XYZ file of C-alpha atoms in Angstrom:
736
model
C 97.694 99.589 238.152
C 95.924 97.106 240.389
C 97.224 94.156 238.361
C 100.808 95.556 238.561
C 100.495 95.896 242.272
C 99.061 92.353 242.515
C 102.195 91.076 240.700
C 104.391 92.954 243.208
C 102.476 91.462 246.095
C 102.755 87.982 244.600
C 106.510 88.461 244.379
C 106.596 89.533 248.069
C 107.842 93.018 247.191
C 105.086 94.956 248.884
C 107.482 96.042 251.601
C 109.418 98.035 248.966
C 106.423 100.199 248.304
C 105.346 101.715 251.635
C 104.033 105.100 250.623
C 100.646 106.157 251.948
C 99.394 106.188 248.317
C 100.427 102.637 247.379
C 99.518 100.684 250.488
C 95.764 101.315 250.451
C 95.617 100.056 246.878
C 97.507 96.906 247.833
C 95.123 96.350 250.716
C 92.215 96.685 248.301
C 93.768 94.120 245.989
C 94.243 91.730 248.903
C 90.546 91.933 249.724
C 89.650 91.456 246.059
C 91.993 88.490 245.817
C 90.191 86.821 248.685
C 86.911 87.117 246.856
C 88.388 86.128 243.474
C 90.351 83.076 244.542
C 88.650 80.092 246.205
C 91.758 79.413 248.300
C 94.798 81.349 249.424
C 97.792 80.655 247.217
C 101.540 80.591 247.451
C 103.339 83.604 245.987
C 105.505 82.896 242.991
C 108.655 81.105 244.044
C 110.546 82.863 241.240
C 108.831 86.232 241.609
C 111.658 88.022 243.405
C 114.246 86.760 240.889
C 112.135 88.052 238.002
C 111.229 91.478 239.281
C 114.776 92.180 240.591
C 116.441 91.174 237.326
C 118.290 88.182 238.797
C 116.525 85.682 236.617
C 118.724 84.865 233.596
C 117.153 84.461 230.216
C 118.797 82.777 227.207
C 120.496 85.865 225.776
C 121.881 87.006 229.146
C 124.581 84.405 229.815
C 128.186 85.594 229.829
C 130.005 82.955 227.841
C 133.776 83.421 227.308
C 134.736 84.325 223.738
C 131.239 85.132 222.639
C 130.568 86.352 219.132
C 127.333 87.601 217.608
C 125.153 86.605 214.676
C 122.561 88.544 212.651
C 120.351 87.049 210.010
C 119.729 88.413 206.528
C 116.321 87.780 205.019
C 115.034 87.333 201.504
C 113.395 90.336 199.917
C 111.182 88.297 197.576
C 108.432 85.788 198.355
C 109.103 83.063 195.820
C 111.855 82.028 193.449
C 115.546 81.178 193.782
C 118.719 83.012 194.573
C 120.457 84.042 191.337
C 123.497 85.528 193.108
C 124.415 86.571 196.607
C 127.156 89.144 197.238
C 128.774 88.918 200.652
C 132.149 90.537 199.846
C 131.366 93.924 201.448
C 130.039 92.275 204.539
C 133.037 89.972 204.855
C 135.343 92.963 204.607
C 133.525 94.993 207.223
C 135.221 95.542 210.644
C 134.978 92.695 213.074
C 133.270 90.266 210.741
C 134.297 86.636 211.271
C 132.085 84.803 208.763
C 129.091 85.143 206.464
C 127.288 81.841 205.991
C 124.996 81.157 202.981
C 123.874 78.040 201.154
C 126.971 78.440 198.984
C 129.585 78.075 201.729
C 127.856 76.635 204.806
C 128.875 73.070 205.648
C 126.084 70.560 205.015
C 124.097 69.800 208.135
C 124.449 65.989 208.678
C 120.863 65.358 209.579
C 119.331 67.069 206.570
C 118.027 64.595 204.033
C 119.691 65.150 200.689
C 116.840 65.811 198.246
C 116.391 68.634 195.788
C 113.786 69.919 196.243
C 113.561 68.650 199.788
C 110.389 66.838 200.851
C 107.711 68.806 202.730
C 108.832 69.422 206.263
C 110.600 71.996 208.459
C 112.602 74.588 206.614
C 116.220 73.573 206.070
C 118.378 76.617 206.507
C 121.169 77.187 203.972
C 120.090 74.031 202.200
C 119.735 75.293 198.639
C 118.866 78.364 196.607
C 115.082 78.093 196.925
C 112.963 80.911 198.366
C 109.598 80.093 199.924
C 108.627 83.359 201.619
C 109.652 86.950 202.097
C 112.028 87.212 205.000
C 113.358 83.696 204.747
C 116.940 83.626 206.152
C 119.498 83.566 203.278
C 122.637 84.507 205.239
C 124.037 84.675 208.759
C 126.641 87.342 209.489
C 128.848 86.690 212.543
C 131.066 89.410 214.034
C 132.900 90.223 217.221
C 130.126 92.603 218.380
C 126.380 92.739 217.781
C 126.585 96.223 216.277
C 129.207 95.204 213.769
C 127.257 92.093 212.792
C 124.105 94.245 212.316
C 125.948 96.732 210.132
C 127.592 94.017 208.066
C 124.216 92.271 207.529
C 123.007 95.406 205.820
C 125.823 95.010 203.267
C 124.744 91.566 202.071
C 122.814 91.797 198.772
C 121.158 89.179 196.617
C 119.476 88.964 193.227
C 116.734 86.470 192.504
C 115.020 84.458 189.856
C 111.549 85.620 190.824
C 108.406 83.561 190.221
C 104.817 84.543 190.910
C 103.884 84.235 194.572
C 100.590 83.826 196.422
C 100.116 85.136 199.940
C 96.367 85.794 200.168
C 94.066 83.093 201.485
C 90.770 84.545 200.199
C 91.876 84.558 196.559
C 93.317 81.025 196.762
C 90.462 79.181 198.492
C 89.874 77.031 195.391
C 93.332 75.545 195.961
C 92.385 74.161 199.359
C 93.300 70.547 200.088
C 92.591 68.112 202.866
C 95.548 67.563 205.217
C 97.084 64.132 205.284
C 96.040 63.673 208.870
C 92.397 64.191 209.692
C 89.269 63.241 207.803
C 85.959 64.995 207.280
C 83.734 64.289 210.281
C 80.079 63.284 209.946
C 77.753 62.303 212.817
C 74.190 61.699 211.857
C 72.867 63.598 208.833
C 75.137 65.934 206.945
C 73.957 69.581 206.729
C 70.968 68.755 208.898
C 70.832 72.368 210.103
C 69.331 73.350 206.742
C 66.024 71.607 207.589
C 65.807 73.136 211.071
C 62.930 75.552 211.874
C 65.458 78.231 212.944
C 68.855 78.348 211.358
C 71.936 80.525 211.020
C 74.593 80.336 208.296
C 77.510 82.801 208.449
C 81.207 83.174 207.640
C 83.826 84.213 210.185
C 87.443 85.278 209.675
C 90.455 85.215 211.969
C 93.413 87.158 210.497
C 97.051 86.221 211.052
C 98.108 86.935 214.642
C 101.684 86.911 215.895
C 102.733 85.670 219.354
C 104.969 88.675 220.149
C 106.184 87.647 223.660
C 108.152 90.216 225.529
C 111.360 88.150 225.283
C 112.778 87.907 221.796
C 113.842 84.455 220.698
C 117.525 83.956 221.376
C 120.148 81.221 221.521
C 123.781 80.954 222.570
C 125.484 77.893 221.047
C 128.876 76.461 221.995
C 130.661 73.331 220.869
C 132.624 71.788 223.712
C 134.021 68.974 221.589
C 133.486 67.578 218.115
C 130.425 65.734 219.312
C 129.361 67.799 222.297
C 127.198 70.889 222.287
C 125.902 73.324 224.925
C 123.095 75.759 224.118
C 121.253 78.341 226.182
C 118.016 78.632 224.291
C 114.513 80.055 224.450
C 112.445 76.889 224.263
C 109.252 75.415 225.694
C 110.951 71.990 225.882
C 114.624 71.428 226.601
C 114.257 67.701 225.807
C 112.631 68.314 222.426
C 115.344 70.885 221.570
C 117.984 68.381 222.667
C 116.539 65.730 220.410
C 116.234 68.017 217.349
C 119.787 69.373 217.607
C 121.172 65.906 218.194
C 119.359 64.612 215.100
C 120.428 67.555 212.940
C 124.131 67.273 213.835
C 124.217 63.529 214.350
C 125.537 63.545 217.890
C 124.241 61.522 220.871
C 121.313 63.307 222.602
C 123.080 63.096 225.933
C 125.898 65.172 224.408
C 123.542 68.109 223.770
C 123.101 70.215 226.895
C 120.113 72.586 226.686
C 119.560 75.190 229.390
C 116.394 77.281 229.638
C 115.399 77.998 233.235
C 113.458 81.171 232.436
C 111.364 81.986 229.370
C 109.835 85.440 228.919
C 106.629 84.276 227.287
C 106.239 82.026 224.290
C 102.533 81.083 223.815
C 103.471 78.307 221.388
C 106.210 80.116 219.447
C 108.928 78.083 221.158
C 107.363 74.663 220.776
C 109.777 73.624 218.099
C 113.415 74.195 217.081
C 113.453 76.874 214.415
C 115.998 77.467 211.578
C 117.741 80.314 213.439
C 118.664 77.885 216.260
C 120.183 75.384 213.835
C 122.029 78.295 212.142
C 123.597 79.405 215.416
C 124.771 75.893 216.244
C 126.190 75.596 212.748
C 128.027 78.908 212.967
C 129.509 77.935 216.349
C 130.787 74.750 214.745
C 132.344 76.594 211.766
C 134.050 79.237 213.912
C 134.777 77.075 216.953
C 133.430 79.965 219.020
C 130.280 80.391 221.025
C 127.685 82.279 218.919
C 124.786 84.380 220.224
C 121.848 84.937 217.902
C 118.947 87.165 218.985
C 116.069 87.729 216.630
C 114.917 91.236 215.950
C 111.274 92.163 216.550
C 110.783 92.135 212.749
C 112.327 88.649 212.634
C 109.739 87.479 215.176
C 107.028 88.004 212.538
C 108.662 85.693 209.984
C 110.781 83.262 211.947
C 108.837 81.640 214.780
C 105.283 81.030 213.527
C 101.919 82.663 214.108
C 98.189 81.957 214.352
C 97.214 81.353 210.730
C 94.669 83.346 208.783
C 91.560 81.171 208.767
C 88.170 81.368 207.027
C 85.264 79.619 208.651
C 81.637 78.949 207.797
C 79.139 77.717 210.429
C 75.627 76.510 209.751
C 73.590 75.855 212.902
C 69.963 75.057 213.303
C 67.542 74.407 216.165
C 63.922 73.727 216.987
C 61.780 76.642 218.040
C 62.413 75.782 221.719
C 66.173 75.823 221.285
C 67.182 72.212 220.868
C 70.002 71.903 218.354
C 69.186 69.960 215.135
C 72.526 70.227 213.334
C 75.902 71.904 213.105
C 78.047 72.185 210.008
C 81.458 73.756 210.499
C 83.907 74.303 207.656
C 87.303 75.914 207.937
C 90.219 76.718 205.609
C 93.549 77.866 207.049
C 96.789 78.971 205.510
C 99.990 77.046 205.645
C 103.421 77.389 204.048
C 104.575 76.062 200.710
C 107.232 73.866 202.309
C 105.430 72.401 205.357
C 101.846 71.679 206.196
C 100.578 72.980 209.542
C 97.238 71.736 210.879
C 95.259 72.560 214.033
C 91.922 71.566 215.554
C 89.795 74.479 214.317
C 86.617 72.529 213.764
C 86.965 70.059 216.636
C 85.109 72.230 219.128
C 81.939 71.890 217.034
C 82.129 68.103 217.355
C 82.487 68.270 221.104
C 80.904 71.321 222.722
C 77.197 70.613 222.554
C 74.776 67.670 222.541
C 73.644 67.771 218.872
C 72.450 64.732 216.960
C 73.814 65.822 213.579
C 77.283 67.360 213.190
C 79.622 67.464 210.191
C 82.937 69.281 209.923
C 85.487 69.881 207.168
C 88.993 71.327 207.421
C 91.193 72.400 204.498
C 94.591 73.990 203.979
C 95.923 76.410 201.388
C 99.683 76.479 200.701
C 100.914 80.051 200.393
C 104.341 81.773 200.199
C 104.473 82.504 203.891
C 106.446 81.075 206.737
C 104.877 78.131 208.493
C 102.327 78.776 211.251
C 102.594 77.191 214.688
C 100.275 76.713 217.631
C 99.297 79.945 219.399
C 97.637 79.974 222.779
C 94.339 78.120 222.546
C 95.597 76.781 219.191
C 92.881 75.941 216.691
C 90.204 75.799 219.409
C 90.469 79.510 220.001
C 89.944 80.111 216.303
C 87.084 77.606 216.103
C 85.421 78.942 219.240
C 85.172 82.447 217.714
C 83.047 81.028 214.906
C 80.989 78.469 216.883
C 80.288 80.690 219.903
C 79.439 83.680 217.667
C 76.991 81.484 215.733
C 75.469 80.237 218.973
C 74.951 83.846 220.023
C 73.365 84.683 216.678
C 71.069 81.677 217.071
C 70.034 82.837 220.583
C 68.775 86.122 219.115
C 66.957 84.318 216.302
C 65.261 82.118 218.932
C 64.794 84.958 221.406
C 66.431 82.768 224.087
C 69.008 83.869 226.591
C 72.518 82.701 225.376
C 73.220 80.843 228.596
C 69.810 79.129 228.541
C 70.493 78.049 224.959
C 73.747 76.443 225.955
C 72.199 74.702 228.954
C 69.433 73.320 226.750
C 72.126 71.592 224.707
C 74.468 70.655 227.557
C 76.428 67.462 226.859
C 76.531 65.140 229.874
C 78.718 62.638 227.922
C 81.191 63.195 225.123
C 79.091 63.791 221.972
C 81.759 62.369 219.731
C 82.119 58.931 221.385
C 79.532 58.734 224.200
C 82.291 58.215 226.816
C 81.666 59.607 230.271
C 83.655 62.652 231.322
C 86.277 62.260 233.986
C 84.606 65.384 235.398
C 82.500 68.217 234.036
C 81.321 71.142 236.067
C 80.690 73.582 233.221
C 77.171 74.291 234.377
C 78.660 75.522 237.660
C 80.953 77.783 235.755
C 78.061 79.273 233.762
C 76.244 80.218 237.008
C 79.365 81.435 238.746
C 80.379 83.782 235.940
C 76.880 85.010 235.291
C 76.422 86.022 238.895
C 79.741 87.869 239.015
C 79.276 89.829 235.756
C 75.749 90.861 236.653
C 74.156 88.957 233.726
C 70.691 89.828 235.015
C 71.358 93.442 233.989
C 71.641 92.376 230.327
C 68.925 93.350 227.888
C 67.849 90.860 225.184
C 67.225 93.809 222.873
C 70.527 94.918 221.212
C 71.394 98.592 221.303
C 68.840 99.424 223.981
C 71.052 100.200 226.987
C 73.179 103.294 227.523
C 75.614 104.248 230.260
C 76.879 107.827 230.448
C 76.216 108.315 226.768
C 77.880 105.050 225.654
C 76.030 101.984 224.400
C 76.416 99.140 226.945
C 76.224 95.424 226.192
C 76.950 91.994 227.657
C 78.302 88.934 225.926
C 79.457 85.464 226.851
C 81.081 82.451 225.248
C 82.325 79.087 226.384
C 85.578 77.251 225.761
C 86.978 73.768 226.121
C 90.321 72.071 225.622
C 91.598 68.539 226.201
C 92.811 67.781 229.742
C 95.985 65.844 229.042
C 98.355 63.817 231.205
C 101.492 62.431 229.649
C 104.613 61.027 231.305
C 107.227 62.728 233.467
C 110.013 61.673 235.786
C 110.963 63.558 238.976
C 113.828 63.144 241.418
C 112.995 64.073 244.954
C 115.917 64.547 247.340
C 115.569 65.307 251.022
C 118.734 66.866 252.426
C 119.940 66.649 256.020
C 119.040 70.286 256.685
C 115.429 69.579 255.783
C 115.597 71.084 252.307
C 113.639 69.139 249.664
C 115.074 69.395 246.159
C 112.854 68.408 243.215
C 114.347 68.014 239.749
C 112.843 67.525 236.287
C 113.645 68.960 232.863
C 110.358 70.878 232.340
C 110.584 74.498 231.294
C 108.331 77.243 232.588
C 107.169 79.759 230.005
C 105.489 81.959 232.596
C 102.431 80.263 234.181
C 104.223 79.600 237.438
C 105.127 75.933 237.063
C 107.695 76.046 239.846
C 105.129 77.572 242.246
C 102.554 74.874 241.480
C 105.096 72.120 241.915
C 106.371 73.482 245.201
C 102.722 73.698 246.401
C 102.064 70.049 245.520
C 105.268 68.980 247.251
C 104.607 71.030 250.379
C 101.131 69.553 250.773
C 102.254 66.001 250.040
C 105.324 66.103 252.307
C 103.822 68.253 255.035
C 106.750 70.735 255.055
C 106.905 74.518 254.527
C 107.167 75.727 250.929
C 110.247 77.776 251.720
C 112.092 74.536 252.433
C 111.551 73.275 248.869
C 113.595 73.972 245.753
C 112.388 73.061 242.287
C 115.077 72.669 239.622
C 113.922 72.732 235.987
C 114.814 73.966 232.464
C 117.860 71.737 232.108
C 118.054 68.781 229.691
C 120.343 66.823 232.023
C 117.530 66.516 234.514
C 114.960 63.660 234.382
C 112.643 63.828 231.382
C 109.341 65.709 231.286
C 107.202 66.994 228.435
C 107.387 70.222 226.512
C 105.300 72.959 228.144
C 102.293 73.293 225.883
C 98.768 72.034 225.547
C 97.820 72.617 229.196
C 99.376 69.364 230.400
C 102.181 70.366 232.760
C 100.333 70.713 236.071
C 98.532 67.429 235.444
C 101.621 65.606 234.222
C 104.523 66.995 236.247
C 102.355 67.757 239.274
C 101.361 64.125 239.411
C 105.037 63.096 239.037
C 105.989 65.415 241.892
C 103.166 63.966 244.001
C 104.201 60.356 243.213
C 107.875 61.090 243.877
C 107.038 62.680 247.236
C 104.832 59.719 248.195
C 107.651 57.363 247.232
C 110.101 59.412 249.305
C 107.734 59.288 252.282
C 107.510 55.499 251.968
C 111.279 55.312 251.941
C 111.428 57.368 255.138
C 108.756 55.216 256.659
C 110.858 52.122 255.962
C 113.889 53.695 257.521
C 111.848 54.677 260.556
C 110.657 51.059 260.990
C 107.258 51.565 259.421
C 106.276 54.078 262.034
C 105.197 57.661 261.509
C 107.895 59.429 259.528
C 107.340 63.174 259.587
C 110.587 64.444 261.113
C 112.740 63.789 258.055
C 115.889 65.514 259.352
C 115.764 63.451 262.557
C 115.462 60.215 260.607
C 118.434 61.127 258.392
C 120.469 62.003 261.443
C 119.632 58.694 263.093
C 120.562 56.764 259.952
C 123.762 58.847 259.520
C 122.649 59.905 256.040
C 123.256 63.317 254.407
C 120.300 62.815 252.057
C 117.609 60.419 250.881
C 116.333 60.447 247.329
C 114.002 58.729 244.900
C 113.422 59.033 241.152
C 109.922 58.258 240.083
C 108.313 58.000 236.659
C 104.658 58.869 236.450
C 102.013 58.612 233.747
C 98.332 57.941 233.209
C 96.832 54.529 232.949
C 93.738 52.764 231.548
C 91.478 55.582 232.628
C 92.647 57.607 229.631
C 90.849 55.217 227.320
C 87.712 54.955 229.377
C 86.939 58.604 229.916
C 86.893 61.835 227.967
C 88.904 64.487 229.751
C 88.508 68.214 229.196
C 88.849 71.563 230.927
C 86.075 74.137 230.527
C 85.779 77.921 230.654
C 83.137 80.553 230.315
C 84.027 84.163 229.547
C 81.711 87.100 230.305
C 82.298 90.614 228.971
C 80.644 93.941 229.445
C 81.570 96.542 226.830
C 80.833 100.193 226.260
C 80.729 101.428 222.671
C 80.690 105.133 221.746
C 77.780 105.569 219.311
C 79.458 108.273 217.228
C 83.058 107.084 216.970
C 82.735 103.315 217.390
C 85.390 103.308 220.143
C 85.135 100.171 222.258
C 85.988 99.955 225.937
C 85.834 96.737 227.977
C 84.109 97.762 231.129
C 84.319 94.464 232.949
C 85.662 90.985 232.245
C 84.840 87.826 234.209
C 86.191 84.360 233.509
C 85.041 81.224 235.310
C 86.731 77.896 234.844
C 86.339 74.236 235.577
C 89.959 73.127 235.712
C 89.739 70.570 238.475
C 91.611 71.259 241.734
C 93.236 74.689 241.750
C 96.775 73.971 242.901
C 98.140 77.542 242.989
C 95.386 80.138 243.333
C 97.476 83.160 242.537
C 99.181 81.803 239.445
C 95.853 80.298 238.258
C 94.216 83.671 238.496
C 97.171 85.184 236.569
C 96.641 82.536 233.837
C 93.042 83.539 233.417
C 93.859 87.231 233.399
C 96.594 86.661 230.770
C 94.171 84.643 228.641
C 91.601 87.449 228.699
C 94.268 89.967 227.698
C 95.323 87.784 224.747
C 91.692 87.264 223.789
C 91.153 91.000 223.869
C 94.026 91.513 221.444
C 92.548 88.817 219.221
C 89.114 90.474 219.250
C 89.947 94.141 218.986
C 93.501 94.800 217.737
C 95.754 92.127 216.355
C 96.191 91.581 212.621
C 99.398 90.970 210.677
C 99.001 92.708 207.342
C 100.738 91.571 204.125
C 101.222 93.735 201.073
C 100.266 90.988 198.640
C 102.066 92.695 195.735
C 105.332 91.787 197.378
C 104.346 89.127 199.929
C 105.807 91.348 202.607
C 104.530 92.207 206.087
C 103.939 95.915 206.504
C 103.310 96.045 210.251
C 106.048 93.908 211.674
C 106.649 96.103 214.728
C 104.941 97.175 217.886
C 104.095 100.619 216.512
C 101.810 99.208 213.807
C 100.896 95.749 215.142
C 98.748 96.577 218.111
C 98.654 94.470 221.258
C 96.701 95.316 224.417
C 98.357 97.545 226.981
C 97.334 98.156 230.557
C 94.992 100.988 229.621
C 92.995 98.606 227.412
C 92.284 96.098 230.143
C 89.932 96.499 233.105
C 90.409 94.595 236.373
C 89.736 91.055 235.200
C 88.005 88.819 237.666
C 88.774 85.057 237.607
C 86.768 82.432 239.427
C 87.146 78.697 239.667
C 84.691 75.898 240.331
C 87.572 74.228 242.129
C 86.181 70.683 242.199
C 88.744 67.893 241.859
C 88.689 65.637 238.845
C 88.664 62.183 240.526
C 89.960 60.285 237.487
C 92.634 62.171 235.580
C 95.435 62.104 238.157
C 96.178 61.862 241.913
C 96.056 65.615 242.415
C 92.697 66.202 240.697
C 94.039 69.050 238.524
C 93.342 69.819 234.886
C 94.995 72.415 232.634
C 93.818 75.981 232.167
C 96.395 77.835 230.102
C 94.517 77.240 226.803
C 90.910 77.677 228.038
C 91.903 81.078 229.476
C 91.887 82.373 225.880
C 89.395 80.060 224.104
C 86.101 81.876 223.784
C 87.237 85.351 224.817
C 87.135 86.845 221.321
C 83.592 85.519 220.773
C 82.427 86.869 224.107
C 83.713 90.331 223.187
C 82.112 90.195 219.736
C 78.859 89.029 221.286
C 78.928 91.873 223.837
C 79.536 94.352 221.084
C 76.497 93.059 219.201
C 74.377 93.303 222.354
C 75.528 96.914 222.779
C 75.140 98.052 219.167
C 73.097 95.601 217.161
C 75.996 95.328 214.741
C 77.495 91.830 214.176
C 81.195 91.809 213.144
C 82.401 88.469 211.907
C 85.884 89.382 210.686
C 88.415 90.163 213.398
C 89.721 92.459 214.678
C 86.613 94.537 215.546
C 87.827 98.063 214.970
C 85.782 101.297 215.287
C 85.431 101.702 211.490
C 83.435 98.452 211.396
C 80.877 99.871 213.838
C 80.095 103.274 212.293
């Protein structure tokens, strides 16, 4: 309830809720927010649009002449299509077309090979089936309901061959990815000779992104070589490039619009087959086509966090100095495309250890291809490493924080470069104080609270602090309104709010006089939103553009103070003044290692008879440089804790390996956290600027908000119960 009310307050809708019951709670939240945030922050600039329903998402545009598409999926996991019967569907009321590999026009950008080389799935390319649920037909009708009914009439028969969908039984088929070598620093497997050592296996099951907004696209051809799409995407420029390449049209002739995205978490980082199918159908019919995935489609069409097995060996001296770390991981990928992620990288980077070796392997299975999911491989790897560090702390009888501080890396352990900034030790202390770490017992299972077992756990996280290139147009209007424009999309973290904050501080004008235009491929280029790079990259571009605009005003004013922008425009008889500025990092990126850091603290209660787990308190502390927007930063950390809670306690996509078919591809059976599962999450920030990475001193935090949370929960459960669970999710049956 408190978090819901916080969102209402952030959106400036408190005045709508003036009952004597609600207002005291809002007041309480305001006081808590002052203790949680280091600085007061701007409310979300798009908050009112979102909570009043005025924000338009990709499926909500009213396009004249719109028709509707529904996909039909394969019912087998491997083989080829023997025959596909579309006659009943084609004869159903309102049906305009049924596209399959037999009748769909060839997509110009698809390489003509049979079988095709490894790479993204080519829809309607040939008769081959790689996974259960693979799209084999697209039914288009004049209404969604008619398309849905007609899709149920499409039937296919197959030449079925034996499939493999289980990682554990196919580990012997693991192979090294083409990119990335085994890593060895010092002596391999040095942990085995350490006085105190741990060697354990850890498993992360398949997890599905499941954002609230379903993936959707509306595609319209405006001419033979000109396309407009309204699409759910994390990068309008990358979508523009992919569609242009597929259909062999100039990129500037592909207009992609995506001003609002209802969560993505990595699932919209690429252009998926359903998007290409919609564009193709619009071309065939010469009508705009809307295609919205079903919730079941979301499990097989837009990626997931891959099932991953890990083994960590870690050893230390009796006083807690690390001797060696060995980290092996094997993750699943598809039969048609190899997906890799940095699962083992965190073990190379997190601690000062003289001997580290890592190995990463893939197993090709008859599943759809994975994709990055919040915290990508680092969240997976942190579960194993930070669980192993916790296990080592008990073997050494050393406090888990003390163990980490004993092995604190002052320079990058992988290359000895200095950090652009690192205040992780501050984050340890900050979070420990707020969770009440001093109340923790080193003896597992020894503390009770109202008949429940109580325990504390913690884990650390890290992720690269990136800055790429972006271009921003800054335009000051005669009425004093500043318009900022760049193509970046916002998948929910509050990008517009952060950019307005940067501009307001740089220009010295009120935030309500600033408009930030984004999510449009016709605007100046900026990167895809992912990898915690947008505040650093686009924020720097906004800063640089505003500084350039100020210089231009200064020149107009005769090099004198130029703060009254409207007066200067009036004096010069101008209706506006604008600059377009490109911004990117420089030589510093090669001289320093740049990372963001987090520490997650969890207090759990576990019922001794039933194994039911309740999170009693969650605290996250982060070193993410300067905190640009305090409210949205806090929301990022809360969201990361919620996702990490699902990862630790609930989420698992289950396949019936007899058929290679998902059995819980819905919200009834695939459990995600709801409000009742989450306590009031506290988020704290070191809030010290990084003096190297960019002119605003900010580093990313979207990924570190999740990295380490699952391990912290698992560690807290062990502290409460004395039972170590190494295969997620941790469900009550594993504790009794």
